Amino acid sequence: MKIYTLTKRGLFLLLVCLLLAVSVIAIVATTTTKAIETATTPRDIPIYCVETDKKQVAISFDAAWGNEQTETLLDILKEKNVKSTFFLVGDWVDKYPDSVKAIAAAGHDVGNHSDTHPHMTQLSDSDKATEIKNCNEKIKALTGKSPTLFRPPYGDYNNDVVKAVKNENMYCVQWDVDSLDWKDPTAQDMVNRIKGKISNGSIILMHNGAKNTPEALPLIIDAVREAGYEFVPISQLIPKGEYTTDHEGRMHLSTN
């Protein structure tokens, strides 16, 4: 029978190997636990559209940078007698206060699109709250009303973002119909896309600075109306009361 004697060096190497093995096991266990927690934690999904029997849809505009087209869009909406929703970034509010007042004076919803247009999921909880609050305060100072609607920049959200919005007693709102106007499609392409995707309770995404949006907007309004739909601002599309969102982001009023 052979008898093995550990030298100091051998004993040291053995201890190192044992420590490495323990570390690997700990990492695997932690990763597995986090994966299980992620899989079992319900997703808190924003409002992408609304469950309703009414043939109503909402059209919304995100305003984060330029302002060359805002007045034109407001003129078109006025001419067509459409009330919409504008989601404004705080930095944009700082640059174009007269446009903010004009949007509100025309009867459109003024929503919050963050203060500086960051990826909200990458911020701390306190910074998320600051982004929301700062923009709210800027809009309220100009319009007299604090927004009740928030749209995350880039559509980027997670449970913590939705929670931060709800903590401010606001609705976190996305969209279920993207005009893709930011890709500069033709006006008719936008009409065809939107008309083919809308349904009761849809929320349409557009931007105040996209190249072909002013040309497309009156055509979109006419086409959607011809399909039998009425335009309402998001604040009117959303029913009041406790609600849930399903896996598609469709808003349902809670039933007791």
PDB file of C-alpha atoms in Angstrom:
ATOM      1  CA  MET A   1       0.000   0.000   0.000  1.00  0.00           C
ATOM      2  CA  LYS A   2       1.342   3.356  -0.977  1.00  0.00           C
ATOM      3  CA  ILE A   3       1.260   6.189   1.516  1.00  0.00           C
ATOM      4  CA  TYR A   4       1.173   9.725   0.113  1.00  0.00           C
ATOM      5  CA  THR A   5       2.651  12.571   2.128  1.00  0.00           C
ATOM      6  CA  LEU A   6       1.553  16.135   1.411  1.00  0.00           C
ATOM      7  CA  THR A   7       4.259  18.712   1.291  1.00  0.00           C
ATOM      8  CA  LYS A   8       3.537  22.295   2.307  1.00  0.00           C
ATOM      9  CA  ARG A   9       3.330  23.221  -1.353  1.00  0.00           C
ATOM     10  CA  GLY A  10       0.948  20.365  -2.062  1.00  0.00           C
ATOM     11  CA  LEU A  11      -1.209  21.290   0.903  1.00  0.00           C
ATOM     12  CA  PHE A  12      -1.334  24.902  -0.298  1.00  0.00           C
ATOM     13  CA  LEU A  13      -2.396  23.824  -3.803  1.00  0.00           C
ATOM     14  CA  LEU A  14      -5.079  21.570  -2.337  1.00  0.00           C
ATOM     15  CA  LEU A  15      -6.494  24.436  -0.279  1.00  0.00           C
ATOM     16  CA  VAL A  16      -6.498  26.694  -3.328  1.00  0.00           C
ATOM     17  CA  CYS A  17      -8.400  24.072  -5.330  1.00  0.00           C
ATOM     18  CA  LEU A  18     -10.929  23.642  -2.517  1.00  0.00           C
ATOM     19  CA  LEU A  19     -11.480  27.391  -2.305  1.00  0.00           C
ATOM     20  CA  LEU A  20     -11.978  27.612  -6.062  1.00  0.00           C
ATOM     21  CA  ALA A  21     -14.468  24.772  -5.992  1.00  0.00           C
ATOM     22  CA  VAL A  22     -16.439  26.420  -3.186  1.00  0.00           C
ATOM     23  CA  SER A  23     -16.460  29.733  -5.086  1.00  0.00           C
ATOM     24  CA  VAL A  24     -17.738  28.074  -8.253  1.00  0.00           C
ATOM     25  CA  ILE A  25     -20.502  26.300  -6.330  1.00  0.00           C
ATOM     26  CA  ALA A  26     -21.510  29.577  -4.667  1.00  0.00           C
ATOM     27  CA  ILE A  27     -21.631  31.431  -7.989  1.00  0.00           C
ATOM     28  CA  VAL A  28     -23.713  28.691  -9.619  1.00  0.00           C
ATOM     29  CA  ALA A  29     -26.094  28.623  -6.662  1.00  0.00           C
ATOM     30  CA  THR A  30     -26.497  32.419  -6.685  1.00  0.00           C
ATOM     31  CA  THR A  31     -27.065  32.530 -10.445  1.00  0.00           C
ATOM     32  CA  THR A  32     -29.612  29.746 -10.233  1.00  0.00           C
ATOM     33  CA  THR A  33     -31.445  31.503  -7.400  1.00  0.00           C
ATOM     34  CA  LYS A  34     -31.571  34.774  -9.328  1.00  0.00           C
ATOM     35  CA  ALA A  35     -32.816  32.967 -12.423  1.00  0.00           C
ATOM     36  CA  ILE A  36     -35.561  31.316 -10.412  1.00  0.00           C
ATOM     37  CA  GLU A  37     -36.510  34.645  -8.813  1.00  0.00           C
ATOM     38  CA  THR A  38     -36.610  36.326 -12.223  1.00  0.00           C
ATOM     39  CA  ALA A  39     -38.730  33.555 -13.671  1.00  0.00           C
ATOM     40  CA  THR A  40     -41.200  33.646 -10.800  1.00  0.00           C
ATOM     41  CA  THR A  41     -41.423  37.450 -10.378  1.00  0.00           C
ATOM     42  CA  PRO A  42     -44.432  38.761 -12.305  1.00  0.00           C
ATOM     43  CA  ARG A  43     -43.644  41.367 -14.943  1.00  0.00           C
ATOM     44  CA  ASP A  44     -45.216  44.745 -14.344  1.00  0.00           C
ATOM     45  CA  ILE A  45     -46.164  45.775 -17.878  1.00  0.00           C
ATOM     46  CA  PRO A  46     -47.035  49.355 -18.939  1.00  0.00           C
ATOM     47  CA  ILE A  47     -50.233  50.217 -20.786  1.00  0.00           C
ATOM     48  CA  TYR A  48     -49.794  49.484 -24.486  1.00  0.00           C
ATOM     49  CA  CYS A  49     -53.491  49.616 -25.359  1.00  0.00           C
ATOM     50  CA  VAL A  50     -56.873  49.504 -23.639  1.00  0.00           C
ATOM     51  CA  GLU A  51     -59.572  46.844 -23.513  1.00  0.00           C
ATOM     52  CA  THR A  52     -62.730  48.576 -24.697  1.00  0.00           C
ATOM     53  CA  ASP A  53     -65.848  47.946 -26.756  1.00  0.00           C
ATOM     54  CA  LYS A  54     -65.706  51.500 -28.062  1.00  0.00           C
ATOM     55  CA  LYS A  55     -64.112  52.154 -31.444  1.00  0.00           C
ATOM     56  CA  GLN A  56     -61.690  54.667 -29.997  1.00  0.00           C
ATOM     57  CA  VAL A  57     -57.957  55.131 -30.523  1.00  0.00           C
ATOM     58  CA  ALA A  58     -55.395  57.659 -29.323  1.00  0.00           C
ATOM     59  CA  ILE A  59     -52.629  59.306 -31.319  1.00  0.00           C
ATOM     60  CA  SER A  60     -49.520  60.428 -29.453  1.00  0.00           C
ATOM     61  CA  PHE A  61     -46.394  62.418 -30.262  1.00  0.00           C
ATOM     62  CA  ASP A  62     -43.034  62.206 -28.495  1.00  0.00           C
ATOM     63  CA  ALA A  63     -41.111  65.482 -28.349  1.00  0.00           C
ATOM     64  CA  ALA A  64     -37.487  65.226 -27.296  1.00  0.00           C
ATOM     65  CA  TRP A  65     -35.375  67.346 -29.642  1.00  0.00           C
ATOM     66  CA  GLY A  66     -36.407  69.613 -32.520  1.00  0.00           C
ATOM     67  CA  ASN A  67     -39.462  71.846 -32.735  1.00  0.00           C
ATOM     68  CA  GLU A  68     -39.751  72.837 -36.386  1.00  0.00           C
ATOM     69  CA  GLN A  69     -42.956  70.878 -37.007  1.00  0.00           C
ATOM     70  CA  THR A  70     -44.898  71.296 -33.757  1.00  0.00           C
ATOM     71  CA  GLU A  71     -46.887  74.316 -34.875  1.00  0.00           C
ATOM     72  CA  THR A  72     -47.794  72.603 -38.154  1.00  0.00           C
ATOM     73  CA  LEU A  73     -48.953  69.474 -36.327  1.00  0.00           C
ATOM     74  CA  LEU A  74     -51.071  71.557 -33.956  1.00  0.00           C
ATOM     75  CA  ASP A  75     -52.659  73.347 -36.925  1.00  0.00           C
ATOM     76  CA  ILE A  76     -53.509  70.007 -38.571  1.00  0.00           C
ATOM     77  CA  LEU A  77     -54.977  68.593 -35.365  1.00  0.00           C
ATOM     78  CA  LYS A  78     -57.065  71.743 -34.925  1.00  0.00           C
ATOM     79  CA  GLU A  79     -58.307  71.655 -38.512  1.00  0.00           C
ATOM     80  CA  LYS A  80     -59.246  67.959 -38.148  1.00  0.00           C
ATOM     81  CA  ASN A  81     -60.732  68.492 -34.669  1.00  0.00           C
ATOM     82  CA  VAL A  82     -58.524  65.845 -33.074  1.00  0.00           C
ATOM     83  CA  LYS A  83     -57.270  65.894 -29.501  1.00  0.00           C
ATOM     84  CA  SER A  84     -54.036  63.996 -28.977  1.00  0.00           C
ATOM     85  CA  THR A  85     -51.318  63.407 -26.403  1.00  0.00           C
ATOM     86  CA  PHE A  86     -47.831  64.956 -26.467  1.00  0.00           C
ATOM     87  CA  PHE A  87     -45.113  63.356 -24.333  1.00  0.00           C
ATOM     88  CA  LEU A  88     -42.507  66.028 -23.584  1.00  0.00           C
ATOM     89  CA  VAL A  89     -38.930  65.724 -22.346  1.00  0.00           C
ATOM     90  CA  GLY A  90     -37.991  68.229 -19.649  1.00  0.00           C
ATOM     91  CA  ASP A  91     -35.051  69.560 -21.664  1.00  0.00           C
ATOM     92  CA  TRP A  92     -37.461  70.186 -24.568  1.00  0.00           C
ATOM     93  CA  VAL A  93     -39.822  71.982 -22.201  1.00  0.00           C
ATOM     94  CA  ASP A  94     -36.944  74.259 -21.163  1.00  0.00           C
ATOM     95  CA  LYS A  95     -36.157  75.141 -24.789  1.00  0.00           C
ATOM     96  CA  TYR A  96     -39.690  75.594 -26.117  1.00  0.00           C
ATOM     97  CA  PRO A  97     -41.964  76.874 -23.313  1.00  0.00           C
ATOM     98  CA  ASP A  98     -44.292  78.651 -25.747  1.00  0.00           C
ATOM     99  CA  SER A  99     -44.937  75.378 -27.588  1.00  0.00           C
ATOM    100  CA  VAL A 100     -45.696  73.630 -24.299  1.00  0.00           C
ATOM    101  CA  LYS A 101     -48.281  76.304 -23.513  1.00  0.00           C
ATOM    102  CA  ALA A 102     -49.722  76.060 -27.031  1.00  0.00           C
ATOM    103  CA  ILE A 103     -50.124  72.283 -26.766  1.00  0.00           C
ATOM    104  CA  ALA A 104     -51.936  72.594 -23.450  1.00  0.00           C
ATOM    105  CA  ALA A 105     -54.057  75.549 -24.590  1.00  0.00           C
ATOM    106  CA  ALA A 106     -55.244  73.528 -27.596  1.00  0.00           C
ATOM    107  CA  GLY A 107     -56.658  70.893 -25.255  1.00  0.00           C
ATOM    108  CA  HIS A 108     -54.149  68.118 -25.860  1.00  0.00           C
ATOM    109  CA  ASP A 109     -52.781  65.902 -23.109  1.00  0.00           C
ATOM    110  CA  VAL A 110     -49.334  66.976 -21.950  1.00  0.00           C
ATOM    111  CA  GLY A 111     -47.464  63.877 -20.813  1.00  0.00           C
ATOM    112  CA  ASN A 112     -44.069  63.314 -19.215  1.00  0.00           C
ATOM    113  CA  HIS A 113     -41.268  61.747 -21.304  1.00  0.00           C
ATOM    114  CA  SER A 114     -38.583  62.097 -18.575  1.00  0.00           C
ATOM    115  CA  ASP A 115     -36.400  65.099 -17.841  1.00  0.00           C
ATOM    116  CA  THR A 116     -33.300  64.261 -19.906  1.00  0.00           C
ATOM    117  CA  HIS A 117     -34.349  61.244 -22.045  1.00  0.00           C
ATOM    118  CA  PRO A 118     -32.124  58.605 -20.416  1.00  0.00           C
ATOM    119  CA  HIS A 119     -32.476  54.818 -20.404  1.00  0.00           C
ATOM    120  CA  MET A 120     -34.556  54.653 -17.224  1.00  0.00           C
ATOM    121  CA  THR A 121     -33.641  51.012 -16.561  1.00  0.00           C
ATOM    122  CA  GLN A 122     -30.014  52.044 -16.052  1.00  0.00           C
ATOM    123  CA  LEU A 123     -30.783  54.563 -13.303  1.00  0.00           C
ATOM    124  CA  SER A 124     -30.973  54.172  -9.546  1.00  0.00           C
ATOM    125  CA  ASP A 125     -34.411  54.322  -7.954  1.00  0.00           C
ATOM    126  CA  SER A 126     -33.758  57.857  -6.707  1.00  0.00           C
ATOM    127  CA  ASP A 127     -32.618  59.013 -10.158  1.00  0.00           C
ATOM    128  CA  LYS A 128     -35.712  57.473 -11.753  1.00  0.00           C
ATOM    129  CA  ALA A 129     -37.881  59.469  -9.365  1.00  0.00           C
ATOM    130  CA  THR A 130     -35.894  62.639 -10.084  1.00  0.00           C
ATOM    131  CA  GLU A 131     -36.327  62.248 -13.855  1.00  0.00           C
ATOM    132  CA  ILE A 132     -40.092  61.960 -13.446  1.00  0.00           C
ATOM    133  CA  LYS A 133     -40.536  64.680 -10.822  1.00  0.00           C
ATOM    134  CA  ASN A 134     -38.344  67.275 -12.527  1.00  0.00           C
ATOM    135  CA  CYS A 135     -40.247  67.019 -15.800  1.00  0.00           C
ATOM    136  CA  ASN A 136     -43.585  67.134 -13.987  1.00  0.00           C
ATOM    137  CA  GLU A 137     -42.579  70.309 -12.192  1.00  0.00           C
ATOM    138  CA  LYS A 138     -41.462  72.014 -15.414  1.00  0.00           C
ATOM    139  CA  ILE A 139     -44.706  71.178 -17.202  1.00  0.00           C
ATOM    140  CA  LYS A 140     -46.857  72.212 -14.235  1.00  0.00           C
ATOM    141  CA  ALA A 141     -45.050  75.561 -14.002  1.00  0.00           C
ATOM    142  CA  LEU A 142     -46.074  76.333 -17.606  1.00  0.00           C
ATOM    143  CA  THR A 143     -49.517  74.727 -17.837  1.00  0.00           C
ATOM    144  CA  GLY A 144     -50.785  74.733 -14.265  1.00  0.00           C
ATOM    145  CA  LYS A 145     -51.308  70.974 -14.370  1.00  0.00           C
ATOM    146  CA  SER A 146     -49.004  68.122 -13.431  1.00  0.00           C
ATOM    147  CA  PRO A 147     -48.946  65.257 -15.967  1.00  0.00           C
ATOM    148  CA  THR A 148     -50.620  61.962 -15.145  1.00  0.00           C
ATOM    149  CA  LEU A 149     -49.086  60.072 -18.077  1.00  0.00           C
ATOM    150  CA  PHE A 150     -45.470  58.937 -18.440  1.00  0.00           C
ATOM    151  CA  ARG A 151     -43.758  57.324 -21.421  1.00  0.00           C
ATOM    152  CA  PRO A 152     -40.295  55.822 -20.864  1.00  0.00           C
ATOM    153  CA  PRO A 153     -37.649  57.062 -23.313  1.00  0.00           C
ATOM    154  CA  TYR A 154     -36.815  54.500 -26.002  1.00  0.00           C
ATOM    155  CA  GLY A 155     -39.712  52.394 -24.679  1.00  0.00           C
ATOM    156  CA  ASP A 156     -37.140  51.045 -22.211  1.00  0.00           C
ATOM    157  CA  TYR A 157     -38.695  49.779 -18.980  1.00  0.00           C
ATOM    158  CA  ASN A 158     -38.614  47.120 -16.281  1.00  0.00           C
ATOM    159  CA  ASN A 159     -40.589  46.506 -13.105  1.00  0.00           C
ATOM    160  CA  ASP A 160     -38.654  49.192 -11.242  1.00  0.00           C
ATOM    161  CA  VAL A 161     -39.455  51.820 -13.883  1.00  0.00           C
ATOM    162  CA  VAL A 162     -43.166  51.008 -13.797  1.00  0.00           C
ATOM    163  CA  LYS A 163     -43.084  51.093  -9.989  1.00  0.00           C
ATOM    164  CA  ALA A 164     -41.388  54.506  -9.999  1.00  0.00           C
ATOM    165  CA  VAL A 165     -44.128  55.859 -12.273  1.00  0.00           C
ATOM    166  CA  LYS A 166     -46.906  54.415 -10.130  1.00  0.00           C
ATOM    167  CA  ASN A 167     -45.259  55.903  -7.033  1.00  0.00           C
ATOM    168  CA  GLU A 168     -45.965  59.325  -8.569  1.00  0.00           C
ATOM    169  CA  ASN A 169     -49.628  58.344  -9.097  1.00  0.00           C
ATOM    170  CA  MET A 170     -49.109  58.280 -12.857  1.00  0.00           C
ATOM    171  CA  TYR A 171     -49.838  55.829 -15.672  1.00  0.00           C
ATOM    172  CA  CYS A 172     -46.897  54.279 -17.517  1.00  0.00           C
ATOM    173  CA  VAL A 173     -47.909  54.324 -21.192  1.00  0.00           C
ATOM    174  CA  GLN A 174     -46.348  52.751 -24.277  1.00  0.00           C
ATOM    175  CA  TRP A 175     -48.019  52.062 -27.648  1.00  0.00           C
ATOM    176  CA  ASP A 176     -49.272  49.122 -29.687  1.00  0.00           C
ATOM    177  CA  VAL A 177     -49.108  50.811 -33.126  1.00  0.00           C
ATOM    178  CA  ASP A 178     -45.798  52.340 -34.193  1.00  0.00           C
ATOM    179  CA  SER A 179     -45.955  54.624 -37.233  1.00  0.00           C
ATOM    180  CA  LEU A 180     -42.181  54.195 -37.642  1.00  0.00           C
ATOM    181  CA  ASP A 181     -42.147  57.847 -38.735  1.00  0.00           C
ATOM    182  CA  TRP A 182     -38.635  58.161 -37.300  1.00  0.00           C
ATOM    183  CA  LYS A 183     -37.439  55.894 -40.138  1.00  0.00           C
ATOM    184  CA  ASP A 184     -38.819  58.392 -42.691  1.00  0.00           C
ATOM    185  CA  PRO A 185     -41.277  56.119 -44.520  1.00  0.00           C
ATOM    186  CA  THR A 186     -43.559  57.743 -47.072  1.00  0.00           C
ATOM    187  CA  ALA A 187     -46.810  59.256 -45.872  1.00  0.00           C
ATOM    188  CA  GLN A 188     -48.808  56.521 -47.575  1.00  0.00           C
ATOM    189  CA  ASP A 189     -46.643  53.807 -46.008  1.00  0.00           C
ATOM    190  CA  MET A 190     -47.512  55.238 -42.593  1.00  0.00           C
ATOM    191  CA  VAL A 191     -51.211  55.334 -43.442  1.00  0.00           C
ATOM    192  CA  ASN A 192     -51.174  51.714 -44.594  1.00  0.00           C
ATOM    193  CA  ARG A 193     -49.226  50.552 -41.562  1.00  0.00           C
ATOM    194  CA  ILE A 194     -51.443  52.276 -39.004  1.00  0.00           C
ATOM    195  CA  LYS A 195     -54.725  51.377 -40.690  1.00  0.00           C
ATOM    196  CA  GLY A 196     -53.661  47.737 -40.826  1.00  0.00           C
ATOM    197  CA  LYS A 197     -52.730  47.526 -37.140  1.00  0.00           C
ATOM    198  CA  ILE A 198     -55.252  49.586 -35.156  1.00  0.00           C
ATOM    199  CA  SER A 199     -58.024  48.056 -33.088  1.00  0.00           C
ATOM    200  CA  ASN A 200     -60.289  49.269 -30.306  1.00  0.00           C
ATOM    201  CA  GLY A 201     -58.193  50.976 -27.633  1.00  0.00           C
ATOM    202  CA  SER A 202     -55.016  51.301 -29.714  1.00  0.00           C
ATOM    203  CA  ILE A 203     -52.347  53.893 -28.925  1.00  0.00           C
ATOM    204  CA  ILE A 204     -50.458  55.203 -31.963  1.00  0.00           C
ATOM    205  CA  LEU A 205     -46.856  56.411 -31.665  1.00  0.00           C
ATOM    206  CA  MET A 206     -45.578  59.337 -33.721  1.00  0.00           C
ATOM    207  CA  HIS A 207     -42.954  62.057 -33.242  1.00  0.00           C
ATOM    208  CA  ASN A 208     -43.067  65.826 -33.546  1.00  0.00           C
ATOM    209  CA  GLY A 209     -39.816  65.955 -35.492  1.00  0.00           C
ATOM    210  CA  ALA A 210     -40.026  63.151 -38.066  1.00  0.00           C
ATOM    211  CA  LYS A 211     -39.562  64.207 -41.686  1.00  0.00           C
ATOM    212  CA  ASN A 212     -42.838  63.034 -43.224  1.00  0.00           C
ATOM    213  CA  THR A 213     -45.156  63.229 -40.209  1.00  0.00           C
ATOM    214  CA  PRO A 214     -46.846  66.539 -41.191  1.00  0.00           C
ATOM    215  CA  GLU A 215     -47.687  65.150 -44.630  1.00  0.00           C
ATOM    216  CA  ALA A 216     -48.905  61.847 -43.209  1.00  0.00           C
ATOM    217  CA  LEU A 217     -50.951  63.125 -40.272  1.00  0.00           C
ATOM    218  CA  PRO A 218     -54.070  64.371 -42.127  1.00  0.00           C
ATOM    219  CA  LEU A 219     -54.092  61.229 -44.275  1.00  0.00           C
ATOM    220  CA  ILE A 220     -53.826  59.035 -41.163  1.00  0.00           C
ATOM    221  CA  ILE A 221     -56.658  60.887 -39.441  1.00  0.00           C
ATOM    222  CA  ASP A 222     -58.929  60.502 -42.479  1.00  0.00           C
ATOM    223  CA  ALA A 223     -58.085  56.812 -42.946  1.00  0.00           C
ATOM    224  CA  VAL A 224     -58.640  55.946 -39.285  1.00  0.00           C
ATOM    225  CA  ARG A 225     -61.971  57.771 -39.257  1.00  0.00           C
ATOM    226  CA  GLU A 226     -63.039  56.051 -42.474  1.00  0.00           C
ATOM    227  CA  ALA A 227     -62.391  52.767 -40.664  1.00  0.00           C
ATOM    228  CA  GLY A 228     -64.961  53.855 -38.071  1.00  0.00           C
ATOM    229  CA  TYR A 229     -62.696  54.961 -35.233  1.00  0.00           C
ATOM    230  CA  GLU A 230     -62.892  58.055 -33.052  1.00  0.00           C
ATOM    231  CA  PHE A 231     -59.777  59.872 -31.817  1.00  0.00           C
ATOM    232  CA  VAL A 232     -59.504  60.658 -28.102  1.00  0.00           C
ATOM    233  CA  PRO A 233     -56.514  61.705 -25.991  1.00  0.00           C
ATOM    234  CA  ILE A 234     -54.943  58.942 -23.923  1.00  0.00           C
ATOM    235  CA  SER A 235     -56.329  60.411 -20.700  1.00  0.00           C
ATOM    236  CA  GLN A 236     -59.836  59.760 -22.047  1.00  0.00           C
ATOM    237  CA  LEU A 237     -58.993  56.376 -23.536  1.00  0.00           C
ATOM    238  CA  ILE A 238     -57.794  55.048 -20.177  1.00  0.00           C
ATOM    239  CA  PRO A 239     -60.665  54.060 -17.851  1.00  0.00           C
ATOM    240  CA  LYS A 240     -60.428  55.247 -14.266  1.00  0.00           C
ATOM    241  CA  GLY A 241     -60.030  52.796 -11.400  1.00  0.00           C
ATOM    242  CA  GLU A 242     -57.820  49.881 -10.391  1.00  0.00           C
ATOM    243  CA  TYR A 243     -56.477  48.013 -13.384  1.00  0.00           C
ATOM    244  CA  THR A 244     -54.207  45.253 -14.603  1.00  0.00           C
ATOM    245  CA  THR A 245     -52.274  44.781 -17.831  1.00  0.00           C
ATOM    246  CA  ASP A 246     -52.049  41.420 -19.530  1.00  0.00           C
ATOM    247  CA  HIS A 247     -49.007  39.923 -21.264  1.00  0.00           C
ATOM    248  CA  GLU A 248     -49.651  42.124 -24.314  1.00  0.00           C
ATOM    249  CA  GLY A 249     -49.911  45.281 -22.231  1.00  0.00           C
ATOM    250  CA  ARG A 250     -53.668  45.534 -22.748  1.00  0.00           C
ATOM    251  CA  MET A 251     -55.242  47.465 -19.873  1.00  0.00           C
ATOM    252  CA  HIS A 252     -58.196  45.857 -18.109  1.00  0.00           C
ATOM    253  CA  LEU A 253     -60.169  47.345 -15.242  1.00  0.00           C
ATOM    254  CA  SER A 254     -59.870  45.136 -12.163  1.00  0.00           C
ATOM    255  CA  THR A 255     -62.995  43.266 -11.110  1.00  0.00           C
ATOM    256  CA  ASN A 256     -63.709  42.443  -7.465  1.00  0.00           C
TER     257      ASN A 256
END
